[in-house]
Short mmCIF file of N, CA and C in Angstrom, two decimals:
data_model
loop_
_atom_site.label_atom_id
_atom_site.label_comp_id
_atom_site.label_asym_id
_atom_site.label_seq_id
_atom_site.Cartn_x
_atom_site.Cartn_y
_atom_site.Cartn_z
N UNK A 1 1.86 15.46 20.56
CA UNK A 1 2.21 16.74 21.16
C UNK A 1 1.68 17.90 20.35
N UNK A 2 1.66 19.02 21.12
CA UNK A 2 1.49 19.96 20.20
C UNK A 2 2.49 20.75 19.07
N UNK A 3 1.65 20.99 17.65
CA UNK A 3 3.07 21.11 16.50
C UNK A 3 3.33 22.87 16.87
N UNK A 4 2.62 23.51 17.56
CA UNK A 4 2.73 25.18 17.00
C UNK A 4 4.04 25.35 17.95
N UNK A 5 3.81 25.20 19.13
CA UNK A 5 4.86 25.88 19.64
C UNK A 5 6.06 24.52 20.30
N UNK A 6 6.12 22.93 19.71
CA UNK A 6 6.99 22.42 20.17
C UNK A 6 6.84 21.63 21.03
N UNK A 7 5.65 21.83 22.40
CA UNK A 7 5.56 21.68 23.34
C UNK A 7 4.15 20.96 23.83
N UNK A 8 3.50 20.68 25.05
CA UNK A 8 2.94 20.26 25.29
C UNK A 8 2.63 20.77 26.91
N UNK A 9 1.38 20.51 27.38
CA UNK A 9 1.35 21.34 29.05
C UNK A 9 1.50 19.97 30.04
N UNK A 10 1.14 18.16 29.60
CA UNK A 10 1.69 17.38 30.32
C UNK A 10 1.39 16.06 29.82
N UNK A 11 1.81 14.98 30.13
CA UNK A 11 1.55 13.77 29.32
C UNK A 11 0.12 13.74 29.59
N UNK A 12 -0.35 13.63 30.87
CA UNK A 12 -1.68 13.29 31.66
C UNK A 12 -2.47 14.19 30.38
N UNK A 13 -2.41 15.38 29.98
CA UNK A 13 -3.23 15.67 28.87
C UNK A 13 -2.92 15.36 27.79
N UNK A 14 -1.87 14.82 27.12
CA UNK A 14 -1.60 14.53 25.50
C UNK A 14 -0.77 13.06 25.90
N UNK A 15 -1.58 11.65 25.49
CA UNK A 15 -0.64 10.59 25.01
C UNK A 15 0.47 10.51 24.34
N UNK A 16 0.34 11.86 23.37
CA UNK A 16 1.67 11.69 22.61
C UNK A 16 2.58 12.63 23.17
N UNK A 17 2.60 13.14 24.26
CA UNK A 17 3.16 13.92 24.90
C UNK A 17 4.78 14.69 24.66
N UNK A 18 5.28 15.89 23.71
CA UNK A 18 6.58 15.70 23.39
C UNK A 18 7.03 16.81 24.42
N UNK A 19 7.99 17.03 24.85
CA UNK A 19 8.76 18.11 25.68
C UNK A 19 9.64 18.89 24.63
N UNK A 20 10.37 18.59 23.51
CA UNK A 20 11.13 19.41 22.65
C UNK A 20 10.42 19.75 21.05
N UNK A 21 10.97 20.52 20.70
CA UNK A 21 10.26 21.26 19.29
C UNK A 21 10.83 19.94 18.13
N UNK A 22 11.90 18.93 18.29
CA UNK A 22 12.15 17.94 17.92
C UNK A 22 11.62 16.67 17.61
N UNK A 23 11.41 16.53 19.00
CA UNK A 23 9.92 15.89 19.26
C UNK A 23 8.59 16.03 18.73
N UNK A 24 8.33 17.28 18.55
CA UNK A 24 7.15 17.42 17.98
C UNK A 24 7.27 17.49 16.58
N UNK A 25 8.38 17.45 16.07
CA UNK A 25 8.62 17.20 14.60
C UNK A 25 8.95 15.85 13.94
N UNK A 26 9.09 15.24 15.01
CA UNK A 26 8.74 13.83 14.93
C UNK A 26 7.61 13.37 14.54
N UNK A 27 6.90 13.82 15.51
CA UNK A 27 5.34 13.57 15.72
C UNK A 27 4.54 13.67 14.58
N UNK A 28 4.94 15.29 13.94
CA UNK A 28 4.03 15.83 12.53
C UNK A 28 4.30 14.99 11.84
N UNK A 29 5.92 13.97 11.49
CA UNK A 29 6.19 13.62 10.50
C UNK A 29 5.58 12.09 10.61
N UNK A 30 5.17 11.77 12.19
CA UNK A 30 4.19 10.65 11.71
C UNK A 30 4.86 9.25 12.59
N UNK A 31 5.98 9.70 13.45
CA UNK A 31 7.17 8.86 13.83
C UNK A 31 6.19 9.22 15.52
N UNK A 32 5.55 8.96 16.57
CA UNK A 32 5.19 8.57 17.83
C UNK A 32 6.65 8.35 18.68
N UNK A 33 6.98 9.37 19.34
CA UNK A 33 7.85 9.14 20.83
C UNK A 33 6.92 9.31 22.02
N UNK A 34 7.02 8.37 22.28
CA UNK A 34 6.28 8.53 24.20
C UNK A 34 7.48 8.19 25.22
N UNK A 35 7.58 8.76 25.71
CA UNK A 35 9.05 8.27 26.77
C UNK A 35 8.59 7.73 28.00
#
């Protein structure tokens, strides 16, 4: 997902696709949620 603002515009463009700023702090830290 994207880290700046949290978010992402849809899975179909990002595999790692996150919907929350949580999520994407997941992500930075290296931990992959795909739902």
């Amino acid at each position: 997902g994207n880290i700046g603002d949290g978010k992402t515009t849809s899975p179909k463009d990002d595999p790692h696709y996150h919907g929350t700023k949580s999520e994407a702090l997941a992500e930075k830290a290296g931990t992959i949620i795909i739902p």
